[in-house]
Amino acid sequence: MRFHHTPSLLQLALSGLTWQVPRPAPDTVYLTFDDGPIPEETPWVLEQLAAHDAGTATFFCVGENLARHPDVARQVLAAGHRLANHTHRHLRGWQTPLPDYLADVARCQLELDQLQPGTPRLCRPPYGEVTPRQVRALRADGYEVVMWSVLAYDFDPSLSADECLRQVQRHTRPGRIVLFHDSLKASRLLRAVLPPYLQWLRERGWRSGRVGEGGG
């Protein structure tokens, strides 16, 4: 079963995590992209955001990709977007001991701090897997643990582009955090869905803001 919109009861039960932005401006959604940066997809995403005057987005980066492609990460920053932490090796939190998990997050953060010093510490657990102990430790280290309220499922090969677009549009509201992936696995749906979705946002007068800057 796909949950394109994270159920409200789950958001309430896990209230120590950021699922959406409180008190957003009435025209602001929060676009996020996971798993990059990679040269095959991330520059294309940047081109689409610029072409549709979509505003700014947050890119939750795998540290290994930051190390391999710092030039692509700098393109993200030059376009006014934000880089954030998606662990160094895309770890599954439920299967990783706390010290190993925190060390992996810290290794990714070192890459981020070299590229983007002095910005809020944002961490999104890969696969949405994170334990209560991991959340407490991350928050103690100054991280905001960011989840999502709308999931595109652009990584799902069984999903059609029409259905992907329809579901993302259906659940998008101001303040909601929308999750796409700038990855090779998601390329087919990402490239089919992102341009019409951005056009749809523009027609409604909605733009994207960066996570970590609060609402209106």
mmCIF file with all atom_site columns, C-alpha atoms in Angstrom:
data_model
loop_
_atom_site.group_PDB
_atom_site.id
_atom_site.type_symbol
_atom_site.label_atom_id
_atom_site.label_alt_id
_atom_site.label_comp_id
_atom_site.label_asym_id
_atom_site.label_entity_id
_atom_site.label_seq_id
_atom_site.pdbx_PDB_ins_code
_atom_site.Cartn_x
_atom_site.Cartn_y
_atom_site.Cartn_z
_atom_site.occupancy
_atom_site.B_iso_or_equiv
_atom_site.pdbx_formal_charge
_atom_site.auth_seq_id
_atom_site.auth_comp_id
_atom_site.auth_asym_id
_atom_site.auth_atom_id
_atom_site.pdbx_PDB_model_num
ATOM 1   C CA . MET A 1 1   ? 0.000  0.000  0.000   1.00 0.00 ? 1   MET A CA 1
ATOM 2   C CA . ARG A 1 2   ? 1.287  3.456  -0.903  1.00 0.00 ? 2   ARG A CA 1
ATOM 3   C CA . PHE A 1 3   ? 0.843  6.404  1.438   1.00 0.00 ? 3   PHE A CA 1
ATOM 4   C CA . HIS A 1 4   ? 1.353  9.434  -0.794  1.00 0.00 ? 4   HIS A CA 1
ATOM 5   C CA . HIS A 1 5   ? 0.326  11.563 2.176   1.00 0.00 ? 5   HIS A CA 1
ATOM 6   C CA . THR A 1 6   ? 1.754  10.623 5.566   1.00 0.00 ? 6   THR A CA 1
ATOM 7   C CA . PRO A 1 7   ? -1.221 9.821  7.834   1.00 0.00 ? 7   PRO A CA 1
ATOM 8   C CA . SER A 1 8   ? -1.962 12.512 10.416  1.00 0.00 ? 8   SER A CA 1
ATOM 9   C CA . LEU A 1 9   ? -2.026 9.968  13.253  1.00 0.00 ? 9   LEU A CA 1
ATOM 10  C CA . LEU A 1 10  ? 1.522  8.903  12.408  1.00 0.00 ? 10  LEU A CA 1
ATOM 11  C CA . GLN A 1 11  ? 2.655  12.516 12.351  1.00 0.00 ? 11  GLN A CA 1
ATOM 12  C CA . LEU A 1 12  ? 1.105  13.047 15.787  1.00 0.00 ? 12  LEU A CA 1
ATOM 13  C CA . ALA A 1 13  ? 2.589  9.840  17.186  1.00 0.00 ? 13  ALA A CA 1
ATOM 14  C CA . LEU A 1 14  ? 6.066  10.842 16.001  1.00 0.00 ? 14  LEU A CA 1
ATOM 15  C CA . SER A 1 15  ? 5.799  14.500 16.897  1.00 0.00 ? 15  SER A CA 1
ATOM 16  C CA . GLY A 1 16  ? 9.535  14.910 17.520  1.00 0.00 ? 16  GLY A CA 1
ATOM 17  C CA . LEU A 1 17  ? 10.084 14.770 13.764  1.00 0.00 ? 17  LEU A CA 1
ATOM 18  C CA . THR A 1 18  ? 9.354  17.497 11.220  1.00 0.00 ? 18  THR A CA 1
ATOM 19  C CA . TRP A 1 19  ? 6.606  16.332 8.844   1.00 0.00 ? 19  TRP A CA 1
ATOM 20  C CA . GLN A 1 20  ? 5.491  19.710 7.560   1.00 0.00 ? 20  GLN A CA 1
ATOM 21  C CA . VAL A 1 21  ? 6.242  23.366 8.173   1.00 0.00 ? 21  VAL A CA 1
ATOM 22  C CA . PRO A 1 22  ? 3.995  25.036 10.764  1.00 0.00 ? 22  PRO A CA 1
ATOM 23  C CA . ARG A 1 23  ? 2.451  28.414 9.972   1.00 0.00 ? 23  ARG A CA 1
ATOM 24  C CA . PRO A 1 24  ? 3.650  28.481 6.344   1.00 0.00 ? 24  PRO A CA 1
ATOM 25  C CA . ALA A 1 25  ? 3.028  31.383 4.034   1.00 0.00 ? 25  ALA A CA 1
ATOM 26  C CA . PRO A 1 26  ? -0.235 30.713 2.149   1.00 0.00 ? 26  PRO A CA 1
ATOM 27  C CA . ASP A 1 27  ? 1.612  30.225 -1.129  1.00 0.00 ? 27  ASP A CA 1
ATOM 28  C CA . THR A 1 28  ? 4.599  28.137 0.027   1.00 0.00 ? 28  THR A CA 1
ATOM 29  C CA . VAL A 1 29  ? 5.267  24.407 -0.259  1.00 0.00 ? 29  VAL A CA 1
ATOM 30  C CA . TYR A 1 30  ? 8.597  22.733 0.501   1.00 0.00 ? 30  TYR A CA 1
ATOM 31  C CA . LEU A 1 31  ? 10.120 20.676 -2.302  1.00 0.00 ? 31  LEU A CA 1
ATOM 32  C CA . THR A 1 32  ? 12.843 18.230 -1.300  1.00 0.00 ? 32  THR A CA 1
ATOM 33  C CA . PHE A 1 33  ? 15.025 15.867 -3.307  1.00 0.00 ? 33  PHE A CA 1
ATOM 34  C CA . ASP A 1 34  ? 16.791 12.835 -1.826  1.00 0.00 ? 34  ASP A CA 1
ATOM 35  C CA . ASP A 1 35  ? 19.842 10.742 -2.703  1.00 0.00 ? 35  ASP A CA 1
ATOM 36  C CA . GLY A 1 36  ? 21.922 13.075 -4.875  1.00 0.00 ? 36  GLY A CA 1
ATOM 37  C CA . PRO A 1 37  ? 23.831 14.972 -5.885  1.00 0.00 ? 37  PRO A CA 1
ATOM 38  C CA . ILE A 1 38  ? 24.649 13.153 -9.111  1.00 0.00 ? 38  ILE A CA 1
ATOM 39  C CA . PRO A 1 39  ? 25.542 14.631 -12.511 1.00 0.00 ? 39  PRO A CA 1
ATOM 40  C CA . GLU A 1 40  ? 22.925 12.560 -14.348 1.00 0.00 ? 40  GLU A CA 1
ATOM 41  C CA . GLU A 1 41  ? 19.897 13.992 -12.505 1.00 0.00 ? 41  GLU A CA 1
ATOM 42  C CA . THR A 1 42  ? 20.624 16.885 -10.147 1.00 0.00 ? 42  THR A CA 1
ATOM 43  C CA . PRO A 1 43  ? 21.556 19.516 -12.789 1.00 0.00 ? 43  PRO A CA 1
ATOM 44  C CA . TRP A 1 44  ? 18.391 18.614 -14.706 1.00 0.00 ? 44  TRP A CA 1
ATOM 45  C CA . VAL A 1 45  ? 16.324 19.191 -11.543 1.00 0.00 ? 45  VAL A CA 1
ATOM 46  C CA . LEU A 1 46  ? 17.996 22.571 -11.101 1.00 0.00 ? 46  LEU A CA 1
ATOM 47  C CA . GLU A 1 47  ? 17.131 23.470 -14.694 1.00 0.00 ? 47  GLU A CA 1
ATOM 48  C CA . GLN A 1 48  ? 13.474 22.582 -14.135 1.00 0.00 ? 48  GLN A CA 1
ATOM 49  C CA . LEU A 1 49  ? 13.224 24.568 -10.918 1.00 0.00 ? 49  LEU A CA 1
ATOM 50  C CA . ALA A 1 50  ? 14.690 27.614 -12.660 1.00 0.00 ? 50  ALA A CA 1
ATOM 51  C CA . ALA A 1 51  ? 12.609 27.251 -15.815 1.00 0.00 ? 51  ALA A CA 1
ATOM 52  C CA . HIS A 1 52  ? 9.367  27.173 -13.827 1.00 0.00 ? 52  HIS A CA 1
ATOM 53  C CA . ASP A 1 53  ? 10.412 29.897 -11.369 1.00 0.00 ? 53  ASP A CA 1
ATOM 54  C CA . ALA A 1 54  ? 9.646  27.371 -8.649  1.00 0.00 ? 54  ALA A CA 1
ATOM 55  C CA . GLY A 1 55  ? 11.537 29.013 -5.790  1.00 0.00 ? 55  GLY A CA 1
ATOM 56  C CA . THR A 1 56  ? 14.071 27.214 -3.614  1.00 0.00 ? 56  THR A CA 1
ATOM 57  C CA . ALA A 1 57  ? 14.320 23.540 -2.635  1.00 0.00 ? 57  ALA A CA 1
ATOM 58  C CA . THR A 1 58  ? 16.203 21.379 -0.154  1.00 0.00 ? 58  THR A CA 1
ATOM 59  C CA . PHE A 1 59  ? 18.452 18.558 -1.374  1.00 0.00 ? 59  PHE A CA 1
ATOM 60  C CA . PHE A 1 60  ? 19.025 15.783 1.171   1.00 0.00 ? 60  PHE A CA 1
ATOM 61  C CA . CYS A 1 61  ? 22.395 14.473 0.056   1.00 0.00 ? 61  CYS A CA 1
ATOM 62  C CA . VAL A 1 62  ? 24.198 11.176 0.502   1.00 0.00 ? 62  VAL A CA 1
ATOM 63  C CA . GLY A 1 63  ? 27.674 11.998 1.780   1.00 0.00 ? 63  GLY A CA 1
ATOM 64  C CA . GLU A 1 64  ? 29.359 9.623  -0.658  1.00 0.00 ? 64  GLU A CA 1
ATOM 65  C CA . ASN A 1 65  ? 27.765 11.532 -3.521  1.00 0.00 ? 65  ASN A CA 1
ATOM 66  C CA . LEU A 1 66  ? 28.868 14.853 -2.055  1.00 0.00 ? 66  LEU A CA 1
ATOM 67  C CA . ALA A 1 67  ? 32.440 13.545 -1.943  1.00 0.00 ? 67  ALA A CA 1
ATOM 68  C CA . ARG A 1 68  ? 32.258 12.245 -5.518  1.00 0.00 ? 68  ARG A CA 1
ATOM 69  C CA . HIS A 1 69  ? 30.456 15.233 -7.042  1.00 0.00 ? 69  HIS A CA 1
ATOM 70  C CA . PRO A 1 70  ? 31.246 18.424 -5.105  1.00 0.00 ? 70  PRO A CA 1
ATOM 71  C CA . ASP A 1 71  ? 30.917 20.420 -8.324  1.00 0.00 ? 71  ASP A CA 1
ATOM 72  C CA . VAL A 1 72  ? 27.283 19.337 -8.637  1.00 0.00 ? 72  VAL A CA 1
ATOM 73  C CA . ALA A 1 73  ? 26.677 20.243 -4.990  1.00 0.00 ? 73  ALA A CA 1
ATOM 74  C CA . ARG A 1 74  ? 28.093 23.699 -5.661  1.00 0.00 ? 74  ARG A CA 1
ATOM 75  C CA . GLN A 1 75  ? 25.640 24.081 -8.539  1.00 0.00 ? 75  GLN A CA 1
ATOM 76  C CA . VAL A 1 76  ? 22.814 23.445 -6.073  1.00 0.00 ? 76  VAL A CA 1
ATOM 77  C CA . LEU A 1 77  ? 24.119 26.154 -3.756  1.00 0.00 ? 77  LEU A CA 1
ATOM 78  C CA . ALA A 1 78  ? 24.807 28.611 -6.577  1.00 0.00 ? 78  ALA A CA 1
ATOM 79  C CA . ALA A 1 79  ? 21.152 28.332 -7.587  1.00 0.00 ? 79  ALA A CA 1
ATOM 80  C CA . GLY A 1 80  ? 20.062 29.342 -4.081  1.00 0.00 ? 80  GLY A CA 1
ATOM 81  C CA . HIS A 1 81  ? 18.969 25.944 -2.803  1.00 0.00 ? 81  HIS A CA 1
ATOM 82  C CA . ARG A 1 82  ? 19.952 24.162 0.416   1.00 0.00 ? 82  ARG A CA 1
ATOM 83  C CA . LEU A 1 83  ? 21.979 21.005 1.009   1.00 0.00 ? 83  LEU A CA 1
ATOM 84  C CA . ALA A 1 84  ? 21.059 18.712 3.901   1.00 0.00 ? 84  ALA A CA 1
ATOM 85  C CA . ASN A 1 85  ? 22.115 15.420 5.464   1.00 0.00 ? 85  ASN A CA 1
ATOM 86  C CA . HIS A 1 86  ? 20.881 12.011 4.251   1.00 0.00 ? 86  HIS A CA 1
ATOM 87  C CA . THR A 1 87  ? 23.683 10.051 6.003   1.00 0.00 ? 87  THR A CA 1
ATOM 88  C CA . HIS A 1 88  ? 26.998 9.256  4.355   1.00 0.00 ? 88  HIS A CA 1
ATOM 89  C CA . ARG A 1 89  ? 26.193 5.755  3.108   1.00 0.00 ? 89  ARG A CA 1
ATOM 90  C CA . HIS A 1 90  ? 22.366 5.853  2.924   1.00 0.00 ? 90  HIS A CA 1
ATOM 91  C CA . LEU A 1 91  ? 22.017 3.728  6.048   1.00 0.00 ? 91  LEU A CA 1
ATOM 92  C CA . ARG A 1 92  ? 18.903 1.982  7.313   1.00 0.00 ? 92  ARG A CA 1
ATOM 93  C CA . GLY A 1 93  ? 18.450 3.329  10.797  1.00 0.00 ? 93  GLY A CA 1
ATOM 94  C CA . TRP A 1 94  ? 16.517 0.346  12.131  1.00 0.00 ? 94  TRP A CA 1
ATOM 95  C CA . GLN A 1 95  ? 19.401 -1.964 11.226  1.00 0.00 ? 95  GLN A CA 1
ATOM 96  C CA . THR A 1 96  ? 22.289 0.249  12.366  1.00 0.00 ? 96  THR A CA 1
ATOM 97  C CA . PRO A 1 97  ? 23.638 0.529  15.944  1.00 0.00 ? 97  PRO A CA 1
ATOM 98  C CA . LEU A 1 98  ? 23.417 4.019  17.387  1.00 0.00 ? 98  LEU A CA 1
ATOM 99  C CA . PRO A 1 99  ? 27.193 4.793  17.442  1.00 0.00 ? 99  PRO A CA 1
ATOM 100 C CA . ASP A 1 100 ? 27.595 3.683  13.810  1.00 0.00 ? 100 ASP A CA 1
ATOM 101 C CA . TYR A 1 101 ? 24.558 5.675  12.720  1.00 0.00 ? 101 TYR A CA 1
ATOM 102 C CA . LEU A 1 102 ? 25.689 8.867  14.421  1.00 0.00 ? 102 LEU A CA 1
ATOM 103 C CA . ALA A 1 103 ? 29.209 8.478  13.011  1.00 0.00 ? 103 ALA A CA 1
ATOM 104 C CA . ASP A 1 104 ? 27.788 8.117  9.504   1.00 0.00 ? 104 ASP A CA 1
ATOM 105 C CA . VAL A 1 105 ? 25.616 11.220 9.911   1.00 0.00 ? 105 VAL A CA 1
ATOM 106 C CA . ALA A 1 106 ? 28.626 13.128 11.223  1.00 0.00 ? 106 ALA A CA 1
ATOM 107 C CA . ARG A 1 107 ? 30.731 12.059 8.252   1.00 0.00 ? 107 ARG A CA 1
ATOM 108 C CA . CYS A 1 108 ? 28.103 13.401 5.859   1.00 0.00 ? 108 CYS A CA 1
ATOM 109 C CA . GLN A 1 109 ? 27.904 16.611 7.885   1.00 0.00 ? 109 GLN A CA 1
ATOM 110 C CA . LEU A 1 110 ? 31.637 17.159 7.470   1.00 0.00 ? 110 LEU A CA 1
ATOM 111 C CA . GLU A 1 111 ? 31.141 17.168 3.698   1.00 0.00 ? 111 GLU A CA 1
ATOM 112 C CA . LEU A 1 112 ? 28.214 19.565 4.054   1.00 0.00 ? 112 LEU A CA 1
ATOM 113 C CA . ASP A 1 113 ? 30.056 21.957 6.352   1.00 0.00 ? 113 ASP A CA 1
ATOM 114 C CA . GLN A 1 114 ? 32.878 22.296 3.847   1.00 0.00 ? 114 GLN A CA 1
ATOM 115 C CA . LEU A 1 115 ? 30.400 23.304 1.146   1.00 0.00 ? 115 LEU A CA 1
ATOM 116 C CA . GLN A 1 116 ? 27.794 25.145 3.192   1.00 0.00 ? 116 GLN A CA 1
ATOM 117 C CA . PRO A 1 117 ? 29.081 26.319 6.583   1.00 0.00 ? 117 PRO A CA 1
ATOM 118 C CA . GLY A 1 118 ? 26.843 27.917 9.164   1.00 0.00 ? 118 GLY A CA 1
ATOM 119 C CA . THR A 1 119 ? 23.464 26.695 7.965   1.00 0.00 ? 119 THR A CA 1
ATOM 120 C CA . PRO A 1 120 ? 20.821 24.755 9.936   1.00 0.00 ? 120 PRO A CA 1
ATOM 121 C CA . ARG A 1 121 ? 21.575 21.090 10.528  1.00 0.00 ? 121 ARG A CA 1
ATOM 122 C CA . LEU A 1 122 ? 18.840 19.107 8.803   1.00 0.00 ? 122 LEU A CA 1
ATOM 123 C CA . CYS A 1 123 ? 18.870 15.303 8.633   1.00 0.00 ? 123 CYS A CA 1
ATOM 124 C CA . ARG A 1 124 ? 16.467 13.013 6.799   1.00 0.00 ? 124 ARG A CA 1
ATOM 125 C CA . PRO A 1 125 ? 16.752 9.296  7.651   1.00 0.00 ? 125 PRO A CA 1
ATOM 126 C CA . PRO A 1 126 ? 16.980 7.124  4.522   1.00 0.00 ? 126 PRO A CA 1
ATOM 127 C CA . TYR A 1 127 ? 13.827 5.052  3.968   1.00 0.00 ? 127 TYR A CA 1
ATOM 128 C CA . GLY A 1 128 ? 12.282 6.994  6.836   1.00 0.00 ? 128 GLY A CA 1
ATOM 129 C CA . GLU A 1 129 ? 13.925 4.518  9.218   1.00 0.00 ? 129 GLU A CA 1
ATOM 130 C CA . VAL A 1 130 ? 15.020 6.035  12.499  1.00 0.00 ? 130 VAL A CA 1
ATOM 131 C CA . THR A 1 131 ? 14.785 4.816  16.092  1.00 0.00 ? 131 THR A CA 1
ATOM 132 C CA . PRO A 1 132 ? 13.713 6.933  19.076  1.00 0.00 ? 132 PRO A CA 1
ATOM 133 C CA . ARG A 1 133 ? 17.273 6.750  20.449  1.00 0.00 ? 133 ARG A CA 1
ATOM 134 C CA . GLN A 1 134 ? 18.657 7.961  17.143  1.00 0.00 ? 134 GLN A CA 1
ATOM 135 C CA . VAL A 1 135 ? 16.170 10.851 17.070  1.00 0.00 ? 135 VAL A CA 1
ATOM 136 C CA . ARG A 1 136 ? 17.054 11.898 20.611  1.00 0.00 ? 136 ARG A CA 1
ATOM 137 C CA . ALA A 1 137 ? 20.771 11.755 19.867  1.00 0.00 ? 137 ALA A CA 1
ATOM 138 C CA . LEU A 1 138 ? 20.438 13.684 16.627  1.00 0.00 ? 138 LEU A CA 1
ATOM 139 C CA . ARG A 1 139 ? 18.361 16.392 18.266  1.00 0.00 ? 139 ARG A CA 1
ATOM 140 C CA . ALA A 1 140 ? 20.880 16.619 21.106  1.00 0.00 ? 140 ALA A CA 1
ATOM 141 C CA . ASP A 1 141 ? 23.550 17.239 18.447  1.00 0.00 ? 141 ASP A CA 1
ATOM 142 C CA . GLY A 1 142 ? 21.517 20.117 17.014  1.00 0.00 ? 142 GLY A CA 1
ATOM 143 C CA . TYR A 1 143 ? 19.829 18.377 14.092  1.00 0.00 ? 143 TYR A CA 1
ATOM 144 C CA . GLU A 1 144 ? 16.261 18.871 12.981  1.00 0.00 ? 144 GLU A CA 1
ATOM 145 C CA . VAL A 1 145 ? 15.043 15.456 11.806  1.00 0.00 ? 145 VAL A CA 1
ATOM 146 C CA . VAL A 1 146 ? 13.001 16.109 8.662   1.00 0.00 ? 146 VAL A CA 1
ATOM 147 C CA . MET A 1 147 ? 10.553 13.605 7.231   1.00 0.00 ? 147 MET A CA 1
ATOM 148 C CA . TRP A 1 148 ? 7.849  14.394 4.638   1.00 0.00 ? 148 TRP A CA 1
ATOM 149 C CA . SER A 1 149 ? 4.127  14.862 4.275   1.00 0.00 ? 149 SER A CA 1
ATOM 150 C CA . VAL A 1 150 ? 3.864  14.063 0.541   1.00 0.00 ? 150 VAL A CA 1
ATOM 151 C CA . LEU A 1 151 ? 5.815  11.200 -1.065  1.00 0.00 ? 151 LEU A CA 1
ATOM 152 C CA . ALA A 1 152 ? 5.951  11.014 -4.873  1.00 0.00 ? 152 ALA A CA 1
ATOM 153 C CA . TYR A 1 153 ? 6.970  7.339  -5.016  1.00 0.00 ? 153 TYR A CA 1
ATOM 154 C CA . ASP A 1 154 ? 9.025  8.290  -8.062  1.00 0.00 ? 154 ASP A CA 1
ATOM 155 C CA . PHE A 1 155 ? 11.292 5.324  -7.248  1.00 0.00 ? 155 PHE A CA 1
ATOM 156 C CA . ASP A 1 156 ? 8.444  2.815  -7.801  1.00 0.00 ? 156 ASP A CA 1
ATOM 157 C CA . PRO A 1 157 ? 8.745  1.167  -11.258 1.00 0.00 ? 157 PRO A CA 1
ATOM 158 C CA . SER A 1 158 ? 5.153  -0.103 -11.083 1.00 0.00 ? 158 SER A CA 1
ATOM 159 C CA . LEU A 1 159 ? 3.679  3.388  -10.799 1.00 0.00 ? 159 LEU A CA 1
ATOM 160 C CA . SER A 1 160 ? 2.566  5.264  -13.917 1.00 0.00 ? 160 SER A CA 1
ATOM 161 C CA . ALA A 1 161 ? 3.567  8.870  -14.478 1.00 0.00 ? 161 ALA A CA 1
ATOM 162 C CA . ASP A 1 162 ? -0.070 9.959  -14.653 1.00 0.00 ? 162 ASP A CA 1
ATOM 163 C CA . GLU A 1 163 ? -0.864 8.387  -11.282 1.00 0.00 ? 163 GLU A CA 1
ATOM 164 C CA . CYS A 1 164 ? 2.298  9.734  -9.695  1.00 0.00 ? 164 CYS A CA 1
ATOM 165 C CA . LEU A 1 165 ? 1.466  13.267 -10.823 1.00 0.00 ? 165 LEU A CA 1
ATOM 166 C CA . ARG A 1 166 ? -2.173 12.982 -9.804  1.00 0.00 ? 166 ARG A CA 1
ATOM 167 C CA . GLN A 1 167 ? -1.349 11.812 -6.295  1.00 0.00 ? 167 GLN A CA 1
ATOM 168 C CA . VAL A 1 168 ? 1.305  14.452 -5.677  1.00 0.00 ? 168 VAL A CA 1
ATOM 169 C CA . GLN A 1 169 ? -1.038 17.189 -6.865  1.00 0.00 ? 169 GLN A CA 1
ATOM 170 C CA . ARG A 1 170 ? -3.891 15.791 -4.790  1.00 0.00 ? 170 ARG A CA 1
ATOM 171 C CA . HIS A 1 171 ? -1.952 15.959 -1.551  1.00 0.00 ? 171 HIS A CA 1
ATOM 172 C CA . THR A 1 172 ? 0.056  19.153 -2.018  1.00 0.00 ? 172 THR A CA 1
ATOM 173 C CA . ARG A 1 173 ? -0.905 21.976 0.325   1.00 0.00 ? 173 ARG A CA 1
ATOM 174 C CA . PRO A 1 174 ? 0.971  25.018 1.645   1.00 0.00 ? 174 PRO A CA 1
ATOM 175 C CA . GLY A 1 175 ? 3.345  23.944 4.381   1.00 0.00 ? 175 GLY A CA 1
ATOM 176 C CA . ARG A 1 176 ? 3.656  20.349 3.227   1.00 0.00 ? 176 ARG A CA 1
ATOM 177 C CA . ILE A 1 177 ? 7.082  18.848 2.592   1.00 0.00 ? 177 ILE A CA 1
ATOM 178 C CA . VAL A 1 178 ? 7.104  17.088 -0.783  1.00 0.00 ? 178 VAL A CA 1
ATOM 179 C CA . LEU A 1 179 ? 9.649  14.342 -1.459  1.00 0.00 ? 179 LEU A CA 1
ATOM 180 C CA . PHE A 1 180 ? 11.124 13.497 -4.863  1.00 0.00 ? 180 PHE A CA 1
ATOM 181 C CA . HIS A 1 181 ? 14.460 11.774 -5.618  1.00 0.00 ? 181 HIS A CA 1
ATOM 182 C CA . ASP A 1 182 ? 17.292 13.050 -7.825  1.00 0.00 ? 182 ASP A CA 1
ATOM 183 C CA . SER A 1 183 ? 18.510 9.497  -8.406  1.00 0.00 ? 183 SER A CA 1
ATOM 184 C CA . LEU A 1 184 ? 18.934 7.131  -11.328 1.00 0.00 ? 184 LEU A CA 1
ATOM 185 C CA . LYS A 1 185 ? 16.298 4.793  -9.884  1.00 0.00 ? 185 LYS A CA 1
ATOM 186 C CA . ALA A 1 186 ? 13.720 7.587  -9.926  1.00 0.00 ? 186 ALA A CA 1
ATOM 187 C CA . SER A 1 187 ? 14.728 9.080  -13.269 1.00 0.00 ? 187 SER A CA 1
ATOM 188 C CA . ARG A 1 188 ? 11.823 7.799  -15.386 1.00 0.00 ? 188 ARG A CA 1
ATOM 189 C CA . LEU A 1 189 ? 9.083  9.175  -13.170 1.00 0.00 ? 189 LEU A CA 1
ATOM 190 C CA . LEU A 1 190 ? 11.021 12.225 -12.005 1.00 0.00 ? 190 LEU A CA 1
ATOM 191 C CA . ARG A 1 191 ? 11.551 13.454 -15.550 1.00 0.00 ? 191 ARG A CA 1
ATOM 192 C CA . ALA A 1 192 ? 7.948  12.740 -16.538 1.00 0.00 ? 192 ALA A CA 1
ATOM 193 C CA . VAL A 1 193 ? 6.314  14.223 -13.444 1.00 0.00 ? 193 VAL A CA 1
ATOM 194 C CA . LEU A 1 194 ? 8.425  17.116 -12.168 1.00 0.00 ? 194 LEU A CA 1
ATOM 195 C CA . PRO A 1 195 ? 7.906  19.557 -15.088 1.00 0.00 ? 195 PRO A CA 1
ATOM 196 C CA . PRO A 1 196 ? 4.072  19.344 -15.142 1.00 0.00 ? 196 PRO A CA 1
ATOM 197 C CA . TYR A 1 197 ? 3.992  19.402 -11.353 1.00 0.00 ? 197 TYR A CA 1
ATOM 198 C CA . LEU A 1 198 ? 6.058  22.580 -11.245 1.00 0.00 ? 198 LEU A CA 1
ATOM 199 C CA . GLN A 1 199 ? 3.822  24.111 -13.888 1.00 0.00 ? 199 GLN A CA 1
ATOM 200 C CA . TRP A 1 200 ? 0.777  23.139 -11.796 1.00 0.00 ? 200 TRP A CA 1
ATOM 201 C CA . LEU A 1 201 ? 2.294  24.868 -8.759  1.00 0.00 ? 201 LEU A CA 1
ATOM 202 C CA . ARG A 1 202 ? 2.982  27.975 -10.790 1.00 0.00 ? 202 ARG A CA 1
ATOM 203 C CA . GLU A 1 203 ? -0.567 28.137 -12.094 1.00 0.00 ? 203 GLU A CA 1
ATOM 204 C CA . ARG A 1 204 ? -1.790 28.230 -8.492  1.00 0.00 ? 204 ARG A CA 1
ATOM 205 C CA . GLY A 1 205 ? 0.643  30.913 -7.487  1.00 0.00 ? 205 GLY A CA 1
ATOM 206 C CA . TRP A 1 206 ? 2.540  28.538 -5.209  1.00 0.00 ? 206 TRP A CA 1
ATOM 207 C CA . ARG A 1 207 ? 6.316  28.452 -4.863  1.00 0.00 ? 207 ARG A CA 1
ATOM 208 C CA . SER A 1 208 ? 8.783  26.362 -2.907  1.00 0.00 ? 208 SER A CA 1
ATOM 209 C CA . GLY A 1 209 ? 10.786 27.387 0.127   1.00 0.00 ? 209 GLY A CA 1
ATOM 210 C CA . ARG A 1 210 ? 13.771 25.825 1.822   1.00 0.00 ? 210 ARG A CA 1
ATOM 211 C CA . VAL A 1 211 ? 13.184 23.597 4.834   1.00 0.00 ? 211 VAL A CA 1
ATOM 212 C CA . GLY A 1 212 ? 14.626 25.066 7.996   1.00 0.00 ? 212 GLY A CA 1
ATOM 213 C CA . GLU A 1 213 ? 13.524 28.636 7.469   1.00 0.00 ? 213 GLU A CA 1
ATOM 214 C CA . GLY A 1 214 ? 10.163 28.399 9.228   1.00 0.00 ? 214 GLY A CA 1
ATOM 215 C CA . GLY A 1 215 ? 6.788  29.560 8.083   1.00 0.00 ? 215 GLY A CA 1
ATOM 216 C CA . GLY A 1 216 ? 5.134  32.899 7.753   1.00 0.00 ? 216 GLY A CA 1
#
